[in-house]
Amino acid sequence: MESLLSLVSRNNKMFRRDKAQVFFSLLSIIIVIALYGIFLQKMQVDAIEQVTKATPETITMVNEWLVAGLLSMMAVTSTLGAFGIAIQDLESKSAADFLTAPISRAKIQASYVLNAFIIGFSFSFIAFVACEVFIIATGGQLLNVTEMMKVIGLLILSVLLASTLNMFLVLFVHSQNAYSTLTTIVGTLIGFLCGVYVPFGVLPGFAQNLIMYFPISHTTVLLREAFMQNSIQTVFAGAPNEQVEAYKINFGVVYEMNGNLLASSTSLLIIVGTTVILAVLSILLFKKRNK
């Protein structure tokens, strides 16, 4: 256990020392915030004004919609950035040097996964605090203790899912160039696959299906539900249920599959099930590579 903790500590320090790595882990988040300021917020407010009058509470609700998407993206980009240490070690032969010490390959691999989880959760938690400050500063209200605990629980699930997904992907990468390509692809697509760049309802059917079958997007849906539950009731007070439901579907607050709204328990099942499957597949792949 001591050797594992030492490796995790070493990986963590190496990640934090690499300022470029930290910056590029956050690049997608910065781009989304810029797009939100330029047109995403206005697009959504204009859509809501077709149903009900826009008020300061409307802005708060739209801000919460953005925050939920950012937090689910953060889990993916930060954990993928943390796995960059594994690729550096592979290319510099440091991983082979570790094997001269009495440390198993499994323990070395576990140290990368644990480090990714710690960095992912730390970044997500700091982002959550910053988002709460942003919501309060723009006229919103602080989540109560129960809601905060729910969000933190969802952040843990998000980071676990993102860590296992990235661990699985990184097992196919053997060079720094390939890793850079992977981070570019993930960084470009993650905002789209989390339904943050474009409102879910304006996308064609195949793109909607692609997003609904992407497990990470279910963490976005659950976070939106946790953040927006109260503000949706306030903004759409008095509006017909059909219009409220249409807003939720069009902006990815809930998913509609085969004419039925997907329950939160189904999204939770998808997240947990995918995490377990990816972890098992990664272990099998790792064992096969290191026979």
PDB file of N, CA and C in Angstrom, residues 18 54 68 92 107 135 146 151-152 171 173 199 201 281:
ATOM      1  N   ASP A  18       3.318  20.255 -14.521  1.00  0.00           N
ATOM      2  CA  ASP A  18       3.199  20.484 -15.970  1.00  0.00           C
ATOM      3  C   ASP A  18       2.041  21.457 -16.223  1.00  0.00           C
ATOM      4  N   ALA A  54     -39.117  36.475 -19.945  1.00  0.00           N
ATOM      5  CA  ALA A  54     -37.788  36.284 -19.341  1.00  0.00           C
ATOM      6  C   ALA A  54     -37.628  37.185 -18.125  1.00  0.00           C
ATOM      7  N   ALA A  68     -24.103  22.652 -15.078  1.00  0.00           N
ATOM      8  CA  ALA A  68     -24.219  21.189 -15.061  1.00  0.00           C
ATOM      9  C   ALA A  68     -23.404  20.576 -16.211  1.00  0.00           C
ATOM     10  N   SER A  92       9.150   7.491 -21.972  1.00  0.00           N
ATOM     11  CA  SER A  92      10.486   7.740 -21.402  1.00  0.00           C
ATOM     12  C   SER A  92      11.086   6.499 -20.757  1.00  0.00           C
ATOM     13  N   LYS A 107      -0.009  -2.655  -9.777  1.00  0.00           N
ATOM     14  CA  LYS A 107       0.064  -1.549  -8.810  1.00  0.00           C
ATOM     15  C   LYS A 107       0.456  -0.243  -9.513  1.00  0.00           C
ATOM     16  N   ILE A 135     -23.215  31.493  -9.667  1.00  0.00           N
ATOM     17  CA  ILE A 135     -24.686  31.525  -9.652  1.00  0.00           C
ATOM     18  C   ILE A 135     -25.196  32.558  -8.637  1.00  0.00           C
ATOM     19  N   THR A 146     -28.861  19.278   1.301  1.00  0.00           N
ATOM     20  CA  THR A 146     -29.257  18.027   0.636  1.00  0.00           C
ATOM     21  C   THR A 146     -28.909  18.066  -0.847  1.00  0.00           C
ATOM     22  N   VAL A 151     -25.310  16.706  -5.500  1.00  0.00           N
ATOM     23  CA  VAL A 151     -24.391  17.105  -6.565  1.00  0.00           C
ATOM     24  C   VAL A 151     -23.014  16.486  -6.351  1.00  0.00           C
ATOM     25  N   ILE A 152     -22.524  16.499  -5.104  1.00  0.00           N
ATOM     26  CA  ILE A 152     -21.196  15.913  -4.834  1.00  0.00           C
ATOM     27  C   ILE A 152     -21.205  14.412  -5.136  1.00  0.00           C
ATOM     28  N   LEU A 171      -5.287   2.802 -22.778  1.00  0.00           N
ATOM     29  CA  LEU A 171      -4.634   1.507 -22.957  1.00  0.00           C
ATOM     30  C   LEU A 171      -4.313   1.215 -24.423  1.00  0.00           C
ATOM     31  N   VAL A 173      -3.157   3.621 -26.404  1.00  0.00           N
ATOM     32  CA  VAL A 173      -2.227   4.690 -26.803  1.00  0.00           C
ATOM     33  C   VAL A 173      -0.814   4.333 -26.335  1.00  0.00           C
ATOM     34  N   PRO A 199     -28.285  23.210 -28.337  1.00  0.00           N
ATOM     35  CA  PRO A 199     -29.458  22.628 -27.668  1.00  0.00           C
ATOM     36  C   PRO A 199     -29.821  21.276 -28.274  1.00  0.00           C
ATOM     37  N   GLY A 201     -32.524  19.692 -28.715  1.00  0.00           N
ATOM     38  CA  GLY A 201     -33.709  19.589 -29.569  1.00  0.00           C
ATOM     39  C   GLY A 201     -33.491  20.013 -31.012  1.00  0.00           C
ATOM     40  N   LEU A 281     -13.255  -4.525 -18.636  1.00  0.00           N
ATOM     41  CA  LEU A 281     -12.586  -4.594 -19.941  1.00  0.00           C
ATOM     42  C   LEU A 281     -11.145  -4.082 -19.851  1.00  0.00           C
TER      43      LEU A 281
END
